[in-house]
Short mmCIF file of C-alpha atoms in Angstrom, two decimals:
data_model
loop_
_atom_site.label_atom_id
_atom_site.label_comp_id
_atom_site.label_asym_id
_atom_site.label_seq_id
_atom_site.Cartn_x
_atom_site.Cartn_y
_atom_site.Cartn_z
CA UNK A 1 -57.28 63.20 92.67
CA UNK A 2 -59.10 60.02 93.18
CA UNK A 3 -62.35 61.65 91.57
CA UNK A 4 -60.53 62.88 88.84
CA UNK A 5 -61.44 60.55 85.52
CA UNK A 6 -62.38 61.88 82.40
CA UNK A 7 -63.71 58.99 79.93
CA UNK A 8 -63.94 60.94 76.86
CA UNK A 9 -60.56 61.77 77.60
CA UNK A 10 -59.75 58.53 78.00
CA UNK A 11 -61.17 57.68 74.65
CA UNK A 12 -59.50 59.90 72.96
CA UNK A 13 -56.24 58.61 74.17
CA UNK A 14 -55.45 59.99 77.24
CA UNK A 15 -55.78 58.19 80.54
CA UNK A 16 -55.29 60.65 83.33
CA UNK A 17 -55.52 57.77 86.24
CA UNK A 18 -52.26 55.94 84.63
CA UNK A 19 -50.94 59.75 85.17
CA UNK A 20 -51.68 59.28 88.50
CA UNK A 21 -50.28 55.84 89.34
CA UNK A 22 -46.77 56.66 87.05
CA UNK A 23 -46.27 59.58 89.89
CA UNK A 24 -47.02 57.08 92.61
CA UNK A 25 -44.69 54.28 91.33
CA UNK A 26 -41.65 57.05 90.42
CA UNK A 27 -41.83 58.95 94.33
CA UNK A 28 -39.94 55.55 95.21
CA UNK A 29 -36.95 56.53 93.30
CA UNK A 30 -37.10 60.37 93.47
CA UNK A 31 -36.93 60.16 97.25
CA UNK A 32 -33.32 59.00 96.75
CA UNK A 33 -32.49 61.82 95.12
CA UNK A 34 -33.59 64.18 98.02
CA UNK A 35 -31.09 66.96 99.40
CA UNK A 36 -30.96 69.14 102.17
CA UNK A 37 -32.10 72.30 99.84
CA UNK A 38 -35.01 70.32 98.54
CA UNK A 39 -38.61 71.63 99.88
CA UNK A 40 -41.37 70.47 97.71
CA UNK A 41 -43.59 67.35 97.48
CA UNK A 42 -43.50 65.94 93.80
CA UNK A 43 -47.50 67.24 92.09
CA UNK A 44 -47.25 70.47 92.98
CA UNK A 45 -46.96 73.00 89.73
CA UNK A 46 -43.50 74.05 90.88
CA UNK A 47 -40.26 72.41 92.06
CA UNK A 48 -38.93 74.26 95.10
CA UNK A 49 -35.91 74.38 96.62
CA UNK A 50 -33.83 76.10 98.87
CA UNK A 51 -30.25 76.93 98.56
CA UNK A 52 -27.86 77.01 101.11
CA UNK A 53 -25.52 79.94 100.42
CA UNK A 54 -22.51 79.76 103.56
CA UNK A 55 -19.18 80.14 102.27
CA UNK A 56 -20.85 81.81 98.40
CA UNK A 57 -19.81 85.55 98.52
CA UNK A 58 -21.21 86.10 95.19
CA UNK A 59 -23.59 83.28 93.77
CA UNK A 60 -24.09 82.71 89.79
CA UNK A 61 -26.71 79.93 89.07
CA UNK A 62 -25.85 77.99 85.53
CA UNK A 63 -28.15 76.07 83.92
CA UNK A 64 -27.93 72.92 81.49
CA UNK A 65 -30.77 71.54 79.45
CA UNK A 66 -30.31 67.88 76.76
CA UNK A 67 -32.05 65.43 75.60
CA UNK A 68 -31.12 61.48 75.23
CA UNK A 69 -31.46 62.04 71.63
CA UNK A 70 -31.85 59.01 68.91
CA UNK A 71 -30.09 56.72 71.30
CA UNK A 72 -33.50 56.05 73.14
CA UNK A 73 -33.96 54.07 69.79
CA UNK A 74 -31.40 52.06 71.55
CA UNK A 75 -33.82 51.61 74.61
CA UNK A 76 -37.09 51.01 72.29
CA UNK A 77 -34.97 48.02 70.62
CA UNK A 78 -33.73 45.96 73.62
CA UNK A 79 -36.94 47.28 75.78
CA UNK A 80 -34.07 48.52 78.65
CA UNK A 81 -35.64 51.54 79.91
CA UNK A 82 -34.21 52.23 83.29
CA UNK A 83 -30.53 54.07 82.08
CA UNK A 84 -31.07 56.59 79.72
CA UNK A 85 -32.25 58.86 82.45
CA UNK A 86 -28.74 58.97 83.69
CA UNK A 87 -27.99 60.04 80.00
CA UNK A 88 -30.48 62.91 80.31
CA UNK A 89 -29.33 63.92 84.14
CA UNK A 90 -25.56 63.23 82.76
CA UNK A 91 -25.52 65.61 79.60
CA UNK A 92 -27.03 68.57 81.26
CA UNK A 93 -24.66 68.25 84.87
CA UNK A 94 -21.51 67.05 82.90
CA UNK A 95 -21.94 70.64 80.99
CA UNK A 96 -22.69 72.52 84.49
CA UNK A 97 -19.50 71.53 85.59
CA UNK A 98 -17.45 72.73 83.09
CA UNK A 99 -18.20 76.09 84.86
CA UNK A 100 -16.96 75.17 88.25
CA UNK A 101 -20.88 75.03 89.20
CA UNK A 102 -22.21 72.72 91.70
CA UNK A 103 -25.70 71.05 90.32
CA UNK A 104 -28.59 71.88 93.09
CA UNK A 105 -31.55 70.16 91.44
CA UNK A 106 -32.98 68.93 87.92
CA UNK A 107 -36.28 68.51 86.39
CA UNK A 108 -37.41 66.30 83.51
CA UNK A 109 -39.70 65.96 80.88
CA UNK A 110 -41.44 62.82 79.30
CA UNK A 111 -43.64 62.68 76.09
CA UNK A 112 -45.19 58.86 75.52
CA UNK A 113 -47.62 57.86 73.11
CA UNK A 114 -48.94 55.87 75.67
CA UNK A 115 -48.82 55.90 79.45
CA UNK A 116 -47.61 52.71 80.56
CA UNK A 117 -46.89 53.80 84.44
CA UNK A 118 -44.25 50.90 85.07
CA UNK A 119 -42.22 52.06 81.98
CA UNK A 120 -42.43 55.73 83.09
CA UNK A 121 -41.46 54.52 86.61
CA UNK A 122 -38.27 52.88 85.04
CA UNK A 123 -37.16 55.92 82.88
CA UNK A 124 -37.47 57.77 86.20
CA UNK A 125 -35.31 55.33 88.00
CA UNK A 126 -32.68 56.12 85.48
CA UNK A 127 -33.19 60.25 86.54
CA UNK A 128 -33.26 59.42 89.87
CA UNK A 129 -29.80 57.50 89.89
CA UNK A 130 -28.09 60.07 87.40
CA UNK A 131 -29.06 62.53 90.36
CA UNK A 132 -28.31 60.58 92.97
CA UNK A 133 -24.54 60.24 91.24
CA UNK A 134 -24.10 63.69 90.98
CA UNK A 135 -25.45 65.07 94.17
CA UNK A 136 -28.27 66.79 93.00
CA UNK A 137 -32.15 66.45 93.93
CA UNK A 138 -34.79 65.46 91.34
CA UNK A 139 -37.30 68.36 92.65
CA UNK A 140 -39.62 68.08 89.46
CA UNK A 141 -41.15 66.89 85.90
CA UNK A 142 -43.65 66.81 83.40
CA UNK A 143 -45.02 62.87 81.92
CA UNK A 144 -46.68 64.06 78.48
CA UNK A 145 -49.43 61.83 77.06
CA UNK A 146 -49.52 62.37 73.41
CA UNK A 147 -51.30 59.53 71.70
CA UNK A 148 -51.08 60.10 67.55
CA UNK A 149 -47.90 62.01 68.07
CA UNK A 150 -46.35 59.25 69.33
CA UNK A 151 -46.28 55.68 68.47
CA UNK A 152 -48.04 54.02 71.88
CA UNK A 153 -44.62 52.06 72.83
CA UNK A 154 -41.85 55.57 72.46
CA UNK A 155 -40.98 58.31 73.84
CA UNK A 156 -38.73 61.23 74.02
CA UNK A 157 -37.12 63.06 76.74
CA UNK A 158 -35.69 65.78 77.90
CA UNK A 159 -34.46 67.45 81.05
CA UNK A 160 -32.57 70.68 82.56
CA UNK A 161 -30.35 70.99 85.91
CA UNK A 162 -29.52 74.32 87.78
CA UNK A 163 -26.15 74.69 89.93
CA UNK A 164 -24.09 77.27 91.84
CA UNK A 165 -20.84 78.77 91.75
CA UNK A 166 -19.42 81.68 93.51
CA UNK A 167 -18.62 84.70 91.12
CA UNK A 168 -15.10 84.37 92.03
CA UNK A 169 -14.84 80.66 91.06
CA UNK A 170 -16.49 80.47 87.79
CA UNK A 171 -13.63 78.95 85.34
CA UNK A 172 -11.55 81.94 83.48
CA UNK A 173 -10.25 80.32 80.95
CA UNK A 174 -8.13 83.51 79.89
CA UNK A 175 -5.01 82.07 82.14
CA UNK A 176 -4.30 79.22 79.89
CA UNK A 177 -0.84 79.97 78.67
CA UNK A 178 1.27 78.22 76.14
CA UNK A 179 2.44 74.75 77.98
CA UNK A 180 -0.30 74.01 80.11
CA UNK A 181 -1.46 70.10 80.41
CA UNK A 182 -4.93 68.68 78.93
CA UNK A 183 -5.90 65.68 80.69
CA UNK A 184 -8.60 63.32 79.44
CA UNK A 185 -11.31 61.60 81.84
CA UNK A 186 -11.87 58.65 80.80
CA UNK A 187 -15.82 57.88 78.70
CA UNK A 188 -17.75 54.70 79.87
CA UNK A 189 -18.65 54.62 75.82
CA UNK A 190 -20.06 56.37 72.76
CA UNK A 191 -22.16 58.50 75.75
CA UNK A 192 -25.33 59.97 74.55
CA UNK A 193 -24.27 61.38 70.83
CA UNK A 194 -23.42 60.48 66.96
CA UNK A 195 -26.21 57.74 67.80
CA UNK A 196 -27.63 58.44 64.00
CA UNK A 197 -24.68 57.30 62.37
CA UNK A 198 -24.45 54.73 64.89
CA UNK A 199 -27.91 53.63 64.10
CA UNK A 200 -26.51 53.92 60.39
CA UNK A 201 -23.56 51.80 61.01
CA UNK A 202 -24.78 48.50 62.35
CA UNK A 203 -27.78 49.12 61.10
CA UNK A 204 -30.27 48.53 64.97
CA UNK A 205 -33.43 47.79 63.27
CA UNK A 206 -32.54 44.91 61.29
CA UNK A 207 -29.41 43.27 62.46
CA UNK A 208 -28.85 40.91 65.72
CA UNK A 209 -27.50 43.84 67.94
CA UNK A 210 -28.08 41.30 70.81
CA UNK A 211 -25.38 38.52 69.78
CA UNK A 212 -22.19 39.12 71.73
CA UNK A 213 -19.11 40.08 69.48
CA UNK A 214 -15.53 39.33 70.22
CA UNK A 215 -14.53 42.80 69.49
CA UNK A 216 -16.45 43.96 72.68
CA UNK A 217 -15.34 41.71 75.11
CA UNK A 218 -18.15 38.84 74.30
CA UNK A 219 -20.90 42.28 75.20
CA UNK A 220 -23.65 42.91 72.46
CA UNK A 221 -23.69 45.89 70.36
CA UNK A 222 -26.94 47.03 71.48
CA UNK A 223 -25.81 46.67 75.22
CA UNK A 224 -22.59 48.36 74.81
CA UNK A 225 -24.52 51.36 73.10
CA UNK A 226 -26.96 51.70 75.76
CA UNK A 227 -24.34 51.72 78.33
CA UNK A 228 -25.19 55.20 79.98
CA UNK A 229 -23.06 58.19 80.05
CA UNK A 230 -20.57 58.90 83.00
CA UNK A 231 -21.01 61.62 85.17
CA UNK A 232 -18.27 63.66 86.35
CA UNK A 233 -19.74 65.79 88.73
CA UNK A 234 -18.20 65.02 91.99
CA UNK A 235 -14.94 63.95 90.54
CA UNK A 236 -14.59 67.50 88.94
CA UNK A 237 -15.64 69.33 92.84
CA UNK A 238 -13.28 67.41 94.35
CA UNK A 239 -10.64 68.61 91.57
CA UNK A 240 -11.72 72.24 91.81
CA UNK A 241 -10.79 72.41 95.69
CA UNK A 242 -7.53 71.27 95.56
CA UNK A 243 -6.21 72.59 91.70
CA UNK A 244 -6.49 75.88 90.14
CA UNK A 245 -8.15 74.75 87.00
CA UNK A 246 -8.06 76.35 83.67
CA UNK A 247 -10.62 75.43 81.58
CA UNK A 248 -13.01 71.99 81.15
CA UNK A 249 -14.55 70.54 78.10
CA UNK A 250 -17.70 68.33 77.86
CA UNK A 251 -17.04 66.11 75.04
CA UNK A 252 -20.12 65.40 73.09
CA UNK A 253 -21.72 65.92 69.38
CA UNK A 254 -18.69 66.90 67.32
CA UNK A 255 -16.05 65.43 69.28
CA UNK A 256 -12.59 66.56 70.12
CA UNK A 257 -12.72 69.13 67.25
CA UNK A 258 -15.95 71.03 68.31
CA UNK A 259 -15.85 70.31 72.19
CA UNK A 260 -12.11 71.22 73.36
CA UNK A 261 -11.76 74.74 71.68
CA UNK A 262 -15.01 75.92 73.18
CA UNK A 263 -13.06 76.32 76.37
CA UNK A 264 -9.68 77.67 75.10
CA UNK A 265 -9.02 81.43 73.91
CA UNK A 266 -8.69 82.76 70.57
CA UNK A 267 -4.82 82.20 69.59
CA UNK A 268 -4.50 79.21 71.52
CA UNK A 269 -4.80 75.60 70.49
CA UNK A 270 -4.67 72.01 71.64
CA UNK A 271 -2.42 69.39 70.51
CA UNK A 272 -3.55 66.32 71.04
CA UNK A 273 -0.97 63.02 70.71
CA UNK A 274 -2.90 60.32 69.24
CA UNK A 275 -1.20 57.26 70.71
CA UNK A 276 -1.83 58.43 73.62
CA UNK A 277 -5.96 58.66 73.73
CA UNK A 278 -6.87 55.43 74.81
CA UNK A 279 -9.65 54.35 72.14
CA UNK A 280 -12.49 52.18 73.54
CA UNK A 281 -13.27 49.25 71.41
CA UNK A 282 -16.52 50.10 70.21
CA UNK A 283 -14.77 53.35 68.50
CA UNK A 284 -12.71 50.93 66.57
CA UNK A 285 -15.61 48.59 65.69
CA UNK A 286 -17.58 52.05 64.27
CA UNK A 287 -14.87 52.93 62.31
CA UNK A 288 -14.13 49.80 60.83
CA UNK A 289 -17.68 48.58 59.55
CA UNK A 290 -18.96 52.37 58.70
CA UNK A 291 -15.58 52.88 56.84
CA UNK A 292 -15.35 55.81 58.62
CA UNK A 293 -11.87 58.36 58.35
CA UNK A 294 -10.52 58.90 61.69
CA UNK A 295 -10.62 62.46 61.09
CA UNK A 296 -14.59 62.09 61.10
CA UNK A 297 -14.26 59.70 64.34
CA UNK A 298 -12.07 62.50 66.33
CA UNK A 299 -14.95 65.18 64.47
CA UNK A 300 -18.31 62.95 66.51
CA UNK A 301 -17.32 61.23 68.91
CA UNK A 302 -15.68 61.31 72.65
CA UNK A 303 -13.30 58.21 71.59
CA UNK A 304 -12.87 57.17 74.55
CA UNK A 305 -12.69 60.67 76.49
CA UNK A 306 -15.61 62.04 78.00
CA UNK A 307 -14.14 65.41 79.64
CA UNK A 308 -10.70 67.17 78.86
CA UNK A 309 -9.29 69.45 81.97
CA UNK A 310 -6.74 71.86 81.29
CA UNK A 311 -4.31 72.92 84.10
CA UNK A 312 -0.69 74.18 84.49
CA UNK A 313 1.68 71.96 84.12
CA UNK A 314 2.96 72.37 87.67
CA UNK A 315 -0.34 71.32 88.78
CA UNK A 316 -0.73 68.09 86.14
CA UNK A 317 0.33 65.22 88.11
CA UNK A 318 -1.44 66.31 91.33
CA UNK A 319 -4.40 66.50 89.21
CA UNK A 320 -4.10 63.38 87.86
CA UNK A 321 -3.78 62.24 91.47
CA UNK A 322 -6.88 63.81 92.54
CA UNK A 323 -8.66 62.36 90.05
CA UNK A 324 -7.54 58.99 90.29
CA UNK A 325 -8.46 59.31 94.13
CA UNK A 326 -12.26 59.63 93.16
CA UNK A 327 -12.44 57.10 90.81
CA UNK A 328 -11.31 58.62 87.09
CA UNK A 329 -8.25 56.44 85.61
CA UNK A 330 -7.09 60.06 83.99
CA UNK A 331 -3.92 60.53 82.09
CA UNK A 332 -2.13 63.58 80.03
CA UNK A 333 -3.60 63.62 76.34
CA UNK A 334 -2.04 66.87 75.21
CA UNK A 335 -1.02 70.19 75.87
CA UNK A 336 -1.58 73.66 75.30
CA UNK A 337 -0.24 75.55 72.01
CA UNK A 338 -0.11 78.86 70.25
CA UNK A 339 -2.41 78.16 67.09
CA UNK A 340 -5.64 79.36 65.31
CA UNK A 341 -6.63 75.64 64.79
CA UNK A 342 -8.12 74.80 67.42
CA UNK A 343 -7.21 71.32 67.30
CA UNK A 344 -3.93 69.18 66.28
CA UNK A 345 -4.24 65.63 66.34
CA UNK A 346 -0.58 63.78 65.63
#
């Protein structure tokens, strides 16, 4: 590649050699992310990887794909580029696990209006540690140069994951019974959606979203947004080997009222006790200066809980045990009821 330069090209907006050097500056942080079933050299024009199938009887590869969405707005603002990777890696893996899958590898894509190589190296950085926290190896990507389409200092990005699960493991959510537990995982924050009314709310491009408020704990606004989603990958494995679980939701756009009956039957339901979800401050502030009904809150946002697991309630506390083990501070949020709501919040 070193006699590969194109000045027209570069005229027109496009500077293949920065290309070059962004891939350069990023292998740093991808080779963190290497696994034993990884098997290609970043530049080729495939990702390859080999998986290891001992112990799989039947293997059923599930696939996630996400964006960061309008909270890269976030990242443009306070020129913080190096977490919402773990956004993009988090909201494709968190969804793989609801499955019971195990995430092998992920791949991402990168349009800029501009290639700045040391910014594209930090957004990778990001990828790289969202892999690196849930076990699976960065094997691949695409940087898009796109000047006129993009203004020269944004971006957007987007990404997709691939893991396994033996045929016999995949989640059946058809033994949830009447009585069975939901326990919450604890969010590290507003996660990676409902960022346009966010944006809305406190208004990012014209008020201080860098002065520290009370209400978070003497933390900005803007840094509390951009705090990057949790990922419950290995958490969730570890659950899965010990716990017959029922059924997981990946809370995200649309909240408790979208997310949690995605993974229950028809004629079931989930009550939900309201004291008991533990509401993270920045919730509260939303609601407060968007004058926003709770109802709309619980309808957009996690709240404060990032995953629900549903289990027997023979099996609750040990879960909660298990959890607690690998770092989650879960707790009971609800349980399991005959209804064609969906959701009950009281």
């Amino acid at each position: 590649m070193e006699k590969s330069f194109s000045e027209s090209y570069k005229a027109a907006g496009v500077d293949i050699t920065a290309g070059y050097k962004a891939v350069e500056l990023m292998k740093q942080h991808i080779a963190r992310t290497v696994t034993a079933g990884a098997a290609s050299d970043i530049g080729g024009f495939g990702g390859l990887f080999e998986m290891d199938l001992t112990g799989i009887e039947k293997p059923v590869l599930v696939s996630g794909t996400d964006g960061v969405g309008t909270k890269l707005k976030m990242a443009f603002l306070l020129d913080k580029h190096d977490t919402v990777g773990i956004d993009c890696v988090a909201m494709c893996v968190n969804d793989i696990i609801c499955c019971g899958a195990k995430p092998l590898f992920f791949l991402d894509y990168i349009a800029v209006g501009k290639n700045f190589p040391e910014k594209i190296a930090q957004i990778v950085s990001g990828v790289a540690e969202g892999c690196v926290q849930s076990g699976c190896a960065l094997i691949g990507g695409e940087t898009a140069e796109m000047p006129g389409f993009y203004p020269e200092d944004e971006y957007d990005m987007a990404g997709f994951s691939v893991g396994v699960v033996d045929k016999a493991k995949v989640l059946d959510n058809k033994t949830i019974t009447e009585g069975d537990v939901i326990v919450a995982l604890p969010s590290s924050g507003v996660h990676s959606n409902g960022f346009s009314l966010v944006r809305k709310v406190f208004d990012v491009e014209n008020a201080d979203i860098k002065a520290p408020r009370a209400e978070l704990g003497g933390k900005s606004v803007g840094e509390t947004l951009l705090t990057p989603t949790k990922i419950y990958v290995k958490p969730m494995l570890a659950l899965f080997e010990e716990v017959k679980v029922k059924a997981v939701s990946h809370i995200t756009g649309g909240g408790f009222y979208e997310n949690i009956p995605r993974s229950i039957p028809k004629g079931f339901g989930a009550k939900i006790k309201r004291d008991d979800v533990r509401v993270l401050p920045i919730f509260d502030l939303i609601a407060k200066e968007g004058n926003i009904p709770e109802r709309d809150m619980f309808n957009t946002f996690n709240m404060g809980v990032g995953m629900s697991v549903v289990v027997s309630k023979e099996d609750a506390e040990k879960a909660v045990e298990i959890l607690k083990a690998n770092g989650e501070e879960a707790y009971i949020i609800g349980e399991i009821i005959k209804s064609d709501e969906g959701v009950v919040i009281c």
